[in-house]
Coordinates of C-alpha atoms and ligand atoms in Angstrom, one line a residue:
Chain A
M1 CA 116.7 125.3 132.1
S2 CA 119.0 124.1 134.8
E3 CA 122.2 122.1 134.0
K4 CA 120.6 119.1 135.7
N5 CA 117.7 119.2 133.3
V6 CA 119.9 119.5 130.3
Q7 CA 121.8 116.5 131.5
E8 CA 118.5 114.6 131.9
L9 CA 117.5 115.3 128.3
E10 CA 121.0 114.3 127.2
R11 CA 120.5 111.0 129.0
K12 CA 117.1 110.6 127.3
S13 CA 118.7 111.1 123.9
I14 CA 121.0 108.2 124.7
Q15 CA 118.1 106.0 125.8
Y16 CA 116.2 107.0 122.6
R17 CA 119.2 106.0 120.5
K18 CA 119.4 102.6 122.2
K19 CA 115.7 102.0 121.7
I20 CA 115.9 103.1 118.0
L21 CA 118.7 100.6 117.3
S22 CA 116.8 97.9 119.2
I23 CA 113.6 98.2 117.3
I24 CA 115.4 98.5 113.9
K25 CA 117.4 95.4 114.9
A26 CA 114.3 93.5 115.9
A27 CA 112.4 94.5 112.8
N28 CA 115.4 93.9 110.6
S29 CA 114.7 97.1 108.8
G30 CA 114.7 100.8 109.3
H31 CA 116.4 104.1 108.6
T32 CA 119.2 104.1 111.1
G33 CA 121.3 107.0 110.1
G34 CA 118.6 109.6 109.7
S35 CA 116.7 108.6 112.9
L36 CA 119.9 108.9 115.0
S37 CA 120.6 112.2 113.4
A38 CA 117.2 113.7 114.5
V39 CA 117.0 112.3 118.1
D40 CA 118.0 115.5 119.9
I41 CA 115.7 117.6 117.8
L42 CA 112.7 115.4 118.6
N43 CA 113.8 115.0 122.2
V44 CA 113.8 118.8 122.8
L45 CA 110.6 119.3 120.8
Y46 CA 108.5 116.7 122.5
N47 CA 109.9 117.1 126.0
E48 CA 110.3 120.9 126.2
V49 CA 108.7 122.8 123.3
L50 CA 105.5 121.3 121.9
N51 CA 102.3 121.9 123.7
V52 CA 100.9 118.5 123.1
S53 CA 100.3 115.3 125.0
P54 CA 98.1 112.2 124.7
D55 CA 95.4 114.0 126.6
T56 CA 95.4 117.1 124.3
F57 CA 96.1 115.4 121.0
Q58 CA 92.6 116.1 119.8
D59 CA 92.6 119.7 121.1
L60 CA 92.4 122.3 118.3
N61 CA 94.9 124.4 120.1
R62 CA 97.6 121.8 120.4
D63 CA 101.0 122.5 118.8
R64 CA 101.5 120.4 115.7
Y65 CA 104.6 118.4 114.7
I66 CA 104.6 117.1 111.1
Q67 CA 107.6 114.9 110.2
S68 CA 108.3 115.5 106.6
K69 CA 111.4 113.3 106.5
G70 CA 109.1 110.3 107.1
H71 CA 111.7 107.6 106.7
S72 CA 113.2 108.5 110.0
V73 CA 110.0 107.2 111.6
E74 CA 111.8 105.1 114.3
V75 CA 112.8 108.2 116.2
L76 CA 109.3 109.5 116.1
Y77 CA 107.8 106.2 117.3
V78 CA 110.3 106.0 120.1
V79 CA 109.7 109.5 121.3
L80 CA 105.9 109.2 121.1
A81 CA 106.1 106.0 123.2
D82 CA 108.2 107.8 125.8
R83 CA 105.6 110.6 125.9
G84 CA 102.9 108.1 126.6
F85 CA 101.0 108.1 123.3
Y86 CA 101.1 104.2 123.4
D87 CA 102.8 101.4 125.1
E88 CA 106.5 100.9 124.5
A89 CA 105.7 97.3 123.8
D90 CA 103.8 98.3 120.7
L91 CA 107.2 99.2 119.1
D92 CA 108.0 95.5 119.0
T93 CA 105.5 95.2 116.1
L94 CA 107.5 97.6 113.9
N95 CA 107.0 96.6 110.3
Q96 CA 105.3 93.4 111.2
Y97 CA 102.3 92.0 109.3
Q98 CA 99.2 94.0 110.2
S99 CA 101.0 96.3 112.5
H100 CA 100.1 100.0 112.4
F101 CA 103.8 100.8 113.1
I102 CA 104.9 100.8 109.5
G103 CA 108.1 102.2 108.0
H104 CA 106.7 105.8 107.6
P105 CA 104.5 107.9 109.9
T106 CA 100.8 107.1 109.8
R107 CA 97.9 108.5 111.6
K108 CA 96.9 105.0 112.7
V109 CA 99.6 105.5 115.3
N110 CA 98.4 107.8 118.1
G111 CA 100.3 111.1 118.1
V112 CA 101.1 111.1 114.4
E113 CA 99.6 114.2 112.8
Q114 CA 99.9 113.3 109.1
N115 CA 100.8 110.4 106.9
T116 CA 104.2 111.2 105.4
G117 CA 107.0 109.3 103.7
A118 CA 107.1 110.7 100.1
L119 CA 109.4 113.6 100.4
G120 CA 108.4 117.2 100.0
H121 CA 105.0 116.8 101.4
G122 CA 105.3 117.9 105.1
L123 CA 106.0 121.6 104.5
P124 CA 103.0 122.4 102.3
I125 CA 100.7 120.6 104.8
A126 CA 102.4 122.5 107.6
V127 CA 101.8 125.8 105.8
G128 CA 98.1 125.0 105.5
T129 CA 97.9 124.1 109.1
A130 CA 99.7 127.3 110.2
L131 CA 97.5 129.3 107.9
A132 CA 94.4 127.9 109.5
A133 CA 95.7 129.0 112.9
K134 CA 96.1 132.6 111.5
K135 CA 92.6 132.5 109.9
D136 CA 91.1 131.4 113.2
G137 CA 93.2 133.5 115.5
R138 CA 94.4 130.4 117.3
S139 CA 97.8 130.5 119.1
Y140 CA 99.0 127.0 118.2
R141 CA 102.3 126.6 116.5
V142 CA 103.3 124.2 113.7
F143 CA 106.7 122.5 113.4
T144 CA 108.0 120.4 110.6
L145 CA 111.2 118.5 110.2
L146 CA 112.8 118.1 106.7
G147 CA 115.9 116.3 105.6
D148 CA 118.6 118.1 103.6
G149 CA 118.4 115.7 100.7
E150 CA 114.6 116.3 100.8
L151 CA 115.2 119.9 99.8
E152 CA 115.7 118.7 96.3
E153 CA 111.9 118.3 96.0
G154 CA 110.6 121.4 94.4
S155 CA 107.3 121.4 96.4
N156 CA 109.4 122.7 99.5
W157 CA 110.2 125.8 97.6
E158 CA 106.6 126.3 96.4
A159 CA 105.4 126.0 100.0
S160 CA 108.2 128.3 101.3
M161 CA 106.9 131.1 99.0
S162 CA 103.5 130.7 100.5
A163 CA 104.8 130.6 104.1
A164 CA 106.5 133.9 103.6
H165 CA 103.6 135.4 101.6
Y166 CA 101.2 134.6 104.4
Q167 CA 103.7 135.8 107.1
L168 CA 103.5 132.5 109.0
D169 CA 105.6 133.3 112.0
N170 CA 103.7 130.4 113.8
L171 CA 105.5 128.0 111.5
T172 CA 108.9 126.6 112.3
V173 CA 110.8 124.6 109.7
I174 CA 113.7 122.5 111.0
I175 CA 116.3 121.2 108.5
D176 CA 118.1 118.0 109.8
Y177 CA 121.2 119.1 108.0
N178 CA 123.4 116.0 108.2
K179 CA 124.9 116.6 104.8
L180 CA 124.2 113.0 103.6
Q181 CA 121.5 111.4 101.5
I182 CA 121.0 107.9 100.3
S183 CA 123.5 108.0 97.4
G184 CA 126.1 110.1 99.0
P185 CA 127.0 113.6 100.3
V186 CA 124.2 116.0 99.4
E187 CA 126.8 118.4 98.0
T188 CA 127.9 115.9 95.4
V189 CA 124.4 114.7 94.6
T190 CA 123.0 118.2 93.8
G191 CA 125.5 120.7 95.0
I192 CA 122.9 122.1 97.4
T193 CA 124.8 125.0 99.0
N194 CA 124.2 128.3 100.8
L195 CA 121.1 127.1 102.5
K196 CA 121.0 130.0 104.9
E197 CA 121.1 132.5 102.0
K198 CA 118.5 130.5 100.1
F199 CA 116.1 130.4 102.9
T200 CA 116.7 134.0 103.9
A201 CA 116.0 135.0 100.3
F202 CA 112.7 133.0 100.4
G203 CA 111.6 135.1 103.4
Y204 CA 112.4 133.0 106.4
A205 CA 114.0 134.2 109.6
V206 CA 116.9 131.8 109.8
R207 CA 118.9 130.5 112.8
E208 CA 121.8 128.0 112.6
V209 CA 122.4 125.6 115.5
D210 CA 124.2 122.5 116.4
G211 CA 121.3 120.1 116.0
N212 CA 122.8 117.5 118.2
S213 CA 123.3 119.9 121.1
I214 CA 120.4 119.9 123.6
E215 CA 121.6 123.2 125.0
D216 CA 121.7 124.9 121.6
L217 CA 118.3 123.5 120.6
L218 CA 116.7 124.6 123.9
E219 CA 118.1 128.0 123.4
V220 CA 117.0 128.4 119.8
F221 CA 113.4 127.3 120.4
S222 CA 113.1 129.7 123.3
H223 CA 113.4 132.6 120.8
L224 CA 110.4 131.7 118.7
P225 CA 109.2 133.5 116.7
F226 CA 112.5 134.9 115.6
E227 CA 110.9 137.8 113.8
S228 CA 107.3 138.9 113.8
G229 CA 105.7 138.2 110.4
K230 CA 108.3 135.8 109.1
P231 CA 108.3 132.0 109.1
N232 CA 111.1 130.5 111.2
L233 CA 113.7 128.2 109.8
I234 CA 116.3 126.4 112.0
L235 CA 119.2 125.0 110.0
A236 CA 120.2 122.3 112.4
H237 CA 123.7 121.0 111.7
T238 CA 123.6 117.4 112.6
T239 CA 125.6 114.2 112.3
K240 CA 124.0 111.4 110.5
G241 CA 124.1 108.3 112.7
K242 CA 124.9 110.5 115.7
G243 CA 126.0 108.7 118.9
V244 CA 127.6 105.5 117.5
S245 CA 131.1 105.9 116.2
F246 CA 131.0 103.5 113.3
I247 CA 127.5 104.7 112.1
E248 CA 128.3 108.4 112.2
N249 CA 128.7 110.0 108.7
Q250 CA 128.5 106.7 106.9
V251 CA 126.4 106.8 103.8
N252 CA 125.8 103.0 103.9
W253 CA 124.1 103.4 107.3
H254 CA 121.2 105.2 105.7
H255 CA 119.1 102.1 106.1
H256 CA 121.6 99.5 107.2
V257 CA 120.5 97.2 110.1
P258 CA 123.1 96.5 112.7
T259 CA 124.5 92.9 112.9
D260 CA 124.6 91.2 116.3
A261 CA 128.2 92.3 116.7
E262 CA 127.6 95.9 115.6
F263 CA 124.6 96.1 117.8
S264 CA 126.4 95.1 121.0
I265 CA 129.3 97.5 120.3
A266 CA 126.7 100.2 119.7
M267 CA 125.0 99.5 123.0
E268 CA 128.4 99.5 124.8
E269 CA 129.3 102.9 123.3
L270 CA 125.9 104.4 124.2
D271 CA 126.1 103.0 127.8
A272 CA 129.6 104.4 128.1
A273 CA 128.3 107.8 126.9
K274 CA 125.6 107.6 129.6
L275 CA 128.1 106.8 132.3
A276 CA 130.2 109.7 131.1
L277 CA 127.2 112.0 131.7
G278 CA 127.8 111.2 135.4
E279 CA 124.5 109.4 135.8
R280 CA 123.8 105.9 137.0
N281 CA 122.2 103.5 134.5
G282 CA 118.5 103.9 134.6
T283 CA 115.7 102.3 132.9
W284 CA 114.1 104.5 130.3
Chain B
M1 CA 66.5 121.0 76.3
E2 CA 66.5 124.5 77.8
P3 CA 69.9 126.3 77.6
G4 CA 71.7 126.9 80.8
K5 CA 74.9 128.4 82.1
P6 CA 78.4 126.9 82.1
N7 CA 78.7 124.5 85.1
L8 CA 81.8 126.5 86.0
V9 CA 79.7 129.6 86.6
V10 CA 77.1 127.7 88.6
F11 CA 80.0 126.2 90.7
A12 CA 81.3 129.7 91.5
E13 CA 77.9 131.1 92.3
T14 CA 76.9 128.2 94.5
L15 CA 80.1 128.2 96.4
Q16 CA 80.0 131.9 97.0
A17 CA 76.4 131.7 98.4
L18 CA 77.5 128.8 100.7
A19 CA 80.7 130.6 101.8
Q20 CA 78.8 133.8 102.7
S21 CA 77.0 132.0 105.5
D22 CA 79.7 129.5 106.4
K23 CA 83.1 131.2 107.2
E24 CA 84.8 127.8 107.5
I25 CA 84.6 127.4 103.7
L26 CA 87.8 128.3 102.0
V27 CA 88.7 128.3 98.3
V28 CA 92.4 127.6 97.4
T29 CA 93.5 128.7 94.0
S30 CA 96.7 128.4 91.9
D31 CA 96.4 131.6 90.0
S32 CA 93.1 130.1 88.8
R33 CA 90.6 132.5 90.3
G34 CA 90.0 134.0 86.8
S35 CA 89.7 130.7 85.0
G36 CA 87.5 129.4 87.9
K37 CA 85.1 132.4 87.6
L38 CA 86.0 133.2 91.2
E39 CA 86.7 136.9 90.8
P40 CA 83.4 137.8 92.4
F41 CA 84.1 135.4 95.3
A42 CA 87.5 137.0 95.8
K43 CA 86.0 140.4 95.9
A44 CA 83.1 139.6 98.2
L45 CA 85.0 137.2 100.5
P46 CA 88.7 138.0 100.3
E47 CA 89.5 136.3 103.7
Q48 CA 88.1 133.0 102.4
L49 CA 90.2 132.8 99.3
V50 CA 93.8 131.5 99.6
E51 CA 96.1 132.1 96.6
V52 CA 99.1 129.8 96.4
G53 CA 100.4 130.8 93.0
I54 CA 101.1 128.6 90.0
A55 CA 102.0 125.6 92.1
E56 CA 99.5 122.8 92.1
Q57 CA 101.4 120.5 94.4
N58 CA 101.4 123.3 96.9
L59 CA 97.7 123.9 96.3
V60 CA 96.9 120.3 97.3
G61 CA 99.3 120.1 100.2
I62 CA 98.2 123.4 101.7
S63 CA 94.5 122.4 101.2
A64 CA 95.2 119.2 103.1
G65 CA 96.7 121.2 106.0
L66 CA 93.8 123.6 106.1
A67 CA 91.3 120.7 106.0
A68 CA 93.2 118.9 108.8
S69 CA 92.7 122.0 110.9
G70 CA 88.9 122.0 110.4
K71 CA 88.5 124.1 107.3
K72 CA 86.0 123.2 104.6
V73 CA 88.4 123.5 101.7
F74 CA 87.7 123.6 97.9
G75 CA 91.0 123.4 96.0
V76 CA 90.3 124.8 92.5
S77 CA 92.6 124.4 89.5
P78 CA 92.4 123.2 85.9
A79 CA 91.8 119.5 86.0
C80 CA 94.8 118.9 83.7
F81 CA 97.3 120.4 86.2
L82 CA 95.5 119.5 89.4
T83 CA 95.4 115.8 88.8
A84 CA 98.7 115.3 87.1
R85 CA 101.1 117.8 88.7
G86 CA 99.4 117.3 92.1
L87 CA 98.7 113.6 91.9
E88 CA 101.1 112.5 94.6
Q89 CA 99.7 115.1 96.9
I90 CA 96.2 113.9 96.1
K91 CA 97.2 110.3 96.8
N92 CA 99.1 110.9 100.0
D93 CA 98.0 114.2 101.6
V94 CA 94.3 114.0 100.8
A95 CA 93.2 110.4 100.2
Y96 CA 95.7 108.4 102.3
S97 CA 95.8 110.9 105.1
D98 CA 92.0 111.3 104.9
N99 CA 92.0 115.1 104.8
L100 CA 88.6 116.0 103.6
V101 CA 89.6 118.3 100.8
K102 CA 87.2 118.9 97.9
L103 CA 89.3 119.1 94.8
V104 CA 87.7 120.8 91.9
G105 CA 89.1 120.2 88.5
I106 CA 87.9 122.9 86.2
S107 CA 88.0 123.2 82.4
A108 CA 88.2 119.4 82.4
G109 CA 88.5 116.8 79.6
V110 CA 89.0 118.6 76.3
S111 CA 87.3 121.9 77.4
Y112 CA 90.5 123.7 76.4
G113 CA 90.1 122.3 72.9
A114 CA 92.7 123.7 70.6
L115 CA 95.1 124.5 73.5
G116 CA 96.2 120.9 73.1
T117 CA 97.1 117.9 75.2
T118 CA 99.0 119.8 77.9
H119 CA 95.7 121.3 78.8
H120 CA 93.5 118.3 78.4
S121 CA 92.6 115.9 81.3
L122 CA 91.7 112.5 79.8
H123 CA 93.6 110.6 82.4
D124 CA 92.1 111.8 85.7
F125 CA 89.3 109.2 86.1
A126 CA 91.9 106.4 85.7
A127 CA 94.4 108.0 88.0
L128 CA 92.0 108.9 90.8
Q129 CA 89.8 105.8 90.5
A130 CA 92.9 103.6 91.4
I131 CA 93.4 105.6 94.6
N132 CA 91.7 104.5 97.8
N133 CA 89.5 107.0 99.7
I134 CA 88.5 109.6 97.2
D135 CA 85.1 109.9 95.6
I136 CA 84.7 111.2 92.0
V137 CA 81.7 113.3 90.9
V138 CA 81.3 114.7 87.4
P139 CA 78.1 116.8 87.1
A140 CA 76.3 116.9 83.7
D141 CA 74.4 120.1 84.0
N142 CA 73.8 123.2 86.2
F143 CA 71.4 121.3 88.6
E144 CA 73.9 118.5 89.2
T145 CA 76.7 121.1 89.7
Q146 CA 74.8 123.0 92.2
K147 CA 73.8 119.9 94.1
V148 CA 77.2 118.4 94.2
I149 CA 78.8 121.6 95.5
E150 CA 76.2 121.9 98.2
T151 CA 76.6 118.2 99.1
A152 CA 80.4 118.4 99.0
V153 CA 80.6 120.8 102.0
S154 CA 79.8 118.0 104.4
H155 CA 80.8 115.0 102.4
P156 CA 82.5 112.6 104.7
K157 CA 85.3 111.6 102.3
P158 CA 87.8 113.3 100.1
L159 CA 86.2 114.3 96.9
Y160 CA 87.2 115.1 93.3
I161 CA 84.6 117.1 91.3
R162 CA 85.3 117.8 87.6
F163 CA 83.5 119.8 85.0
G164 CA 84.0 122.0 81.9
K165 CA 83.3 125.6 81.0
K166 CA 80.8 125.6 78.1
A167 CA 77.1 126.4 78.6
M168 CA 75.2 123.2 79.4
P169 CA 71.5 122.6 78.7
H170 CA 69.2 121.8 81.7
L171 CA 68.6 118.1 82.0
H172 CA 66.8 117.8 85.3
Q173 CA 63.7 119.2 87.1
P174 CA 64.7 121.2 90.2
D175 CA 63.0 118.7 92.6
T176 CA 65.0 115.7 91.3
P177 CA 66.6 113.9 94.2
F178 CA 70.4 114.1 94.1
E179 CA 72.8 111.9 96.1
I180 CA 76.5 111.2 95.5
G181 CA 76.7 107.6 94.4
K182 CA 73.2 107.4 93.0
A183 CA 72.8 107.7 89.3
I184 CA 69.9 109.6 87.8
T185 CA 67.8 107.9 85.2
L186 CA 66.7 110.5 82.6
S187 CA 64.8 108.1 80.4
E188 CA 64.3 104.4 80.0
G189 CA 64.6 102.6 76.7
A190 CA 64.0 98.9 76.1
D191 CA 66.5 98.7 73.2
V192 CA 69.6 100.5 74.4
T193 CA 70.8 102.5 77.4
F194 CA 73.4 105.2 77.3
I195 CA 75.3 105.4 80.6
A196 CA 77.0 108.8 80.3
I197 CA 79.0 111.0 82.6
G198 CA 79.5 114.8 82.7
E199 CA 79.2 116.9 79.6
T200 CA 78.5 113.9 77.4
V201 CA 75.1 113.3 79.0
A202 CA 73.5 116.0 77.0
E203 CA 74.9 114.4 73.8
A204 CA 73.4 111.1 74.8
V205 CA 70.0 112.7 75.5
E206 CA 70.0 114.2 72.0
A207 CA 71.1 110.9 70.5
S208 CA 68.2 109.1 72.2
Q209 CA 65.8 111.6 70.6
L210 CA 67.3 110.8 67.2
L211 CA 67.0 107.1 67.8
A212 CA 63.3 107.6 68.9
Q213 CA 62.6 108.9 65.4
Q214 CA 63.9 105.6 64.1
R215 CA 61.7 103.7 66.5
I216 CA 64.7 102.6 68.6
A217 CA 63.9 103.0 72.3
A218 CA 67.0 104.5 74.0
G219 CA 67.4 105.3 77.7
V220 CA 69.9 107.7 79.3
I221 CA 71.4 107.5 82.7
S222 CA 73.4 110.3 84.1
M223 CA 76.2 108.5 86.0
H224 CA 77.4 111.7 87.8
T225 CA 79.3 109.7 90.3
L226 CA 82.1 107.6 88.9
K227 CA 83.2 106.4 92.3
P228 CA 81.5 104.9 94.2
L229 CA 79.8 103.6 91.1
D230 CA 76.0 103.0 91.3
K231 CA 76.3 99.3 90.5
E232 CA 72.6 98.7 91.0
A233 CA 71.7 101.3 88.4
V234 CA 74.1 99.6 85.9
L235 CA 72.8 96.1 86.5
K236 CA 69.2 97.2 86.4
A237 CA 69.8 98.9 83.1
A238 CA 71.6 95.8 81.8
L239 CA 68.5 93.7 82.6
F240 CA 66.0 96.2 81.3
T241 CA 67.7 96.9 78.0
K242 CA 69.3 95.0 75.1
A243 CA 72.5 96.9 74.8
L244 CA 74.6 99.3 76.9
I245 CA 76.8 102.2 75.7
T246 CA 79.0 104.2 78.1
V247 CA 80.0 107.7 77.1
E248 CA 82.7 109.8 78.7
E249 CA 85.1 112.7 78.1
H250 CA 88.0 110.5 79.1
S251 CA 90.4 107.9 77.7
V252 CA 88.7 104.5 77.1
Y253 CA 91.3 103.2 79.6
G254 CA 90.4 103.3 83.3
G255 CA 87.3 105.5 83.1
L256 CA 83.5 104.8 83.2
G257 CA 83.5 102.4 80.3
S258 CA 86.1 100.0 81.6
T259 CA 84.6 100.2 85.1
V260 CA 81.1 99.4 83.9
A261 CA 82.5 96.6 81.7
S262 CA 84.4 95.1 84.6
L263 CA 81.3 95.3 86.8
L264 CA 79.2 93.5 84.1
M265 CA 81.7 90.7 83.7
D266 CA 82.1 90.2 87.4
A267 CA 78.3 90.0 87.7
Q268 CA 78.3 87.6 84.7
V269 CA 75.9 89.8 82.8
Y270 CA 76.6 89.6 79.1
L271 CA 75.1 91.9 76.6
P272 CA 76.2 94.0 73.6
F273 CA 78.4 96.8 75.0
K274 CA 80.4 99.7 73.7
A275 CA 82.6 102.1 75.6
V276 CA 82.7 105.5 73.8
G277 CA 85.5 107.7 74.9
F278 CA 88.9 108.9 73.7
P279 CA 91.0 106.3 71.9
D280 CA 94.7 105.8 72.8
E281 CA 96.0 108.2 70.2
Y282 CA 97.3 111.8 69.7
T283 CA 94.2 113.8 70.3
V284 CA 92.8 115.5 67.2
T285 CA 93.0 119.3 67.1
G286 CA 89.8 121.5 67.4
S287 CA 87.2 123.0 69.7
Q288 CA 85.7 120.8 72.4
T289 CA 82.6 120.3 70.1
E290 CA 84.7 119.3 67.1
I291 CA 86.8 116.9 69.2
F292 CA 83.7 115.4 70.6
S293 CA 82.2 114.9 67.2
H294 CA 85.5 113.5 65.8
Y295 CA 85.4 110.7 68.4
G296 CA 81.7 110.0 68.0
I297 CA 80.6 111.8 71.2
S298 CA 77.8 113.6 69.4
P299 CA 74.1 113.0 68.8
D300 CA 74.8 111.6 65.3
G301 CA 77.8 109.6 66.4
L302 CA 76.2 108.1 69.4
A303 CA 73.0 107.2 67.5
E304 CA 75.1 105.5 64.9
T305 CA 77.0 103.5 67.5
A306 CA 73.7 102.4 69.0
Q307 CA 72.4 101.3 65.6
Q308 CA 75.6 99.3 64.9
L309 CA 75.5 97.7 68.3
L310 CA 71.9 96.7 67.8
T311 CA 72.4 95.2 64.4
G312 CA 71.3 91.7 64.6
V313 CA 70.0 92.2 68.1
L314 CA 66.7 93.9 67.4
T315 CA 65.7 91.4 64.7
A316 CA 66.8 88.3 66.6
Ligands
MG401 MG1 120.3 114.0 105.1

């Protein structure tokens, strides 16, 4: 990947962040912090890693992405629109009466693999999906994104045991490790620590990356599978609310909607970041 | 009634026969291959059995993922754990996501008898009926069990199948038509009709024979499908007969009885009615048969309920 392409993806992340804030503002609801946190992960997945497109979405051999942290649905909707799964204008209906674009992923929206939203569900489904590939000798890969607070749900650990037992090296679990959950720092809520050791003990091949670095993400995904016969786990250290100074690392921005003033400052900050990338303003 | 096998055994045999010629069929178990009589299946078709360990949430979630990838998945676990521990997964990953898993609740109701309430499932009809997009079938005998398993393979909706583990008498001729959602009328009776489900149907058949000796004409309907309920069969019985009795191995809340009652009221059909099931109390201790009998789910108990219900009706 050339430096220019990395910069292009970085510019895309900024556009995605602007769009996320815009649709949350328009809908007057949404999960702001967690969506901004996961932008770079979904950016790299959908633009560089996943073998899936609107044309191949029904293909049995497509790569699957299952978003277990369903509340961060805005980032998924924005990225899928950008990838051409539907019109960008559809995003204006977010959370409106009779819209399919509801506050958690649903298969009524083109490109969404599974209905998620209750936590601790994506990984077991991903394990079943990856196991089916092994049974059928298919080469598709399965990716699932989990929140760090979500790891408190025991079903994740049940599924992890199965992932290792069935040697699902076609499965990649990504933890959006932003260290916050709705009531505060994850460490103070449950004292969840030593995630690398825990996942390693459960049989994963674990890699740690800066989950808000396009370059790091591109690099880590290029090494899949990390070890033959082991499920892959990427501990992606992220910043909740990434990209907007006053949203970053703020617990109360879990599902806070920006005021008019906050929104315009956020747009200014993101535009400035884009200029700093040395690119002219483009339309996304 | 001719004695038959446990429905559990017929389930395992039928599924193995189907899976032998259809490699897309998978069984997912939660350390339940023994209790599911699936040891022969595991031996004959090891590649078609997925073991997830004692983890029912995992069982349902993994089953959903397999089904989403084109597999014909039977998730098999004791009904008590499957539909309580795994309820959110059933609601979201199977029903809401429309992943065509066939969930099989074994040793259902009070089949585990003296093992107690932790091992009973008297809540599952109520819990699953209230969830959109999952059908519920409860076979009464070996014939219905074989038919529902055969039908399940290509059933176009998520499905919950539930049965027990004791030997059941044969109730049907082998050429009886079977369709999910279509009740089977075993006998017609002008005085009273039992609408029964699952392992209580055999009790109702015997009760109808006792009643015949007392010149009370009692009919029996095997309502093997709880959802979608065969409304036509219920309303037809309500017109044909003077009183209706529902019988089920389930709480009286949210199962067959309350569903039939609500259907009758909605249709403005009024007649003497009794829902026989498990009252809202700490379930008595004993074997399945003893517990059935304690709550009036026995030939004698059901015949007596019919007589009481018909008091004043037959002479009027
Ligand atoms: Mg978090």
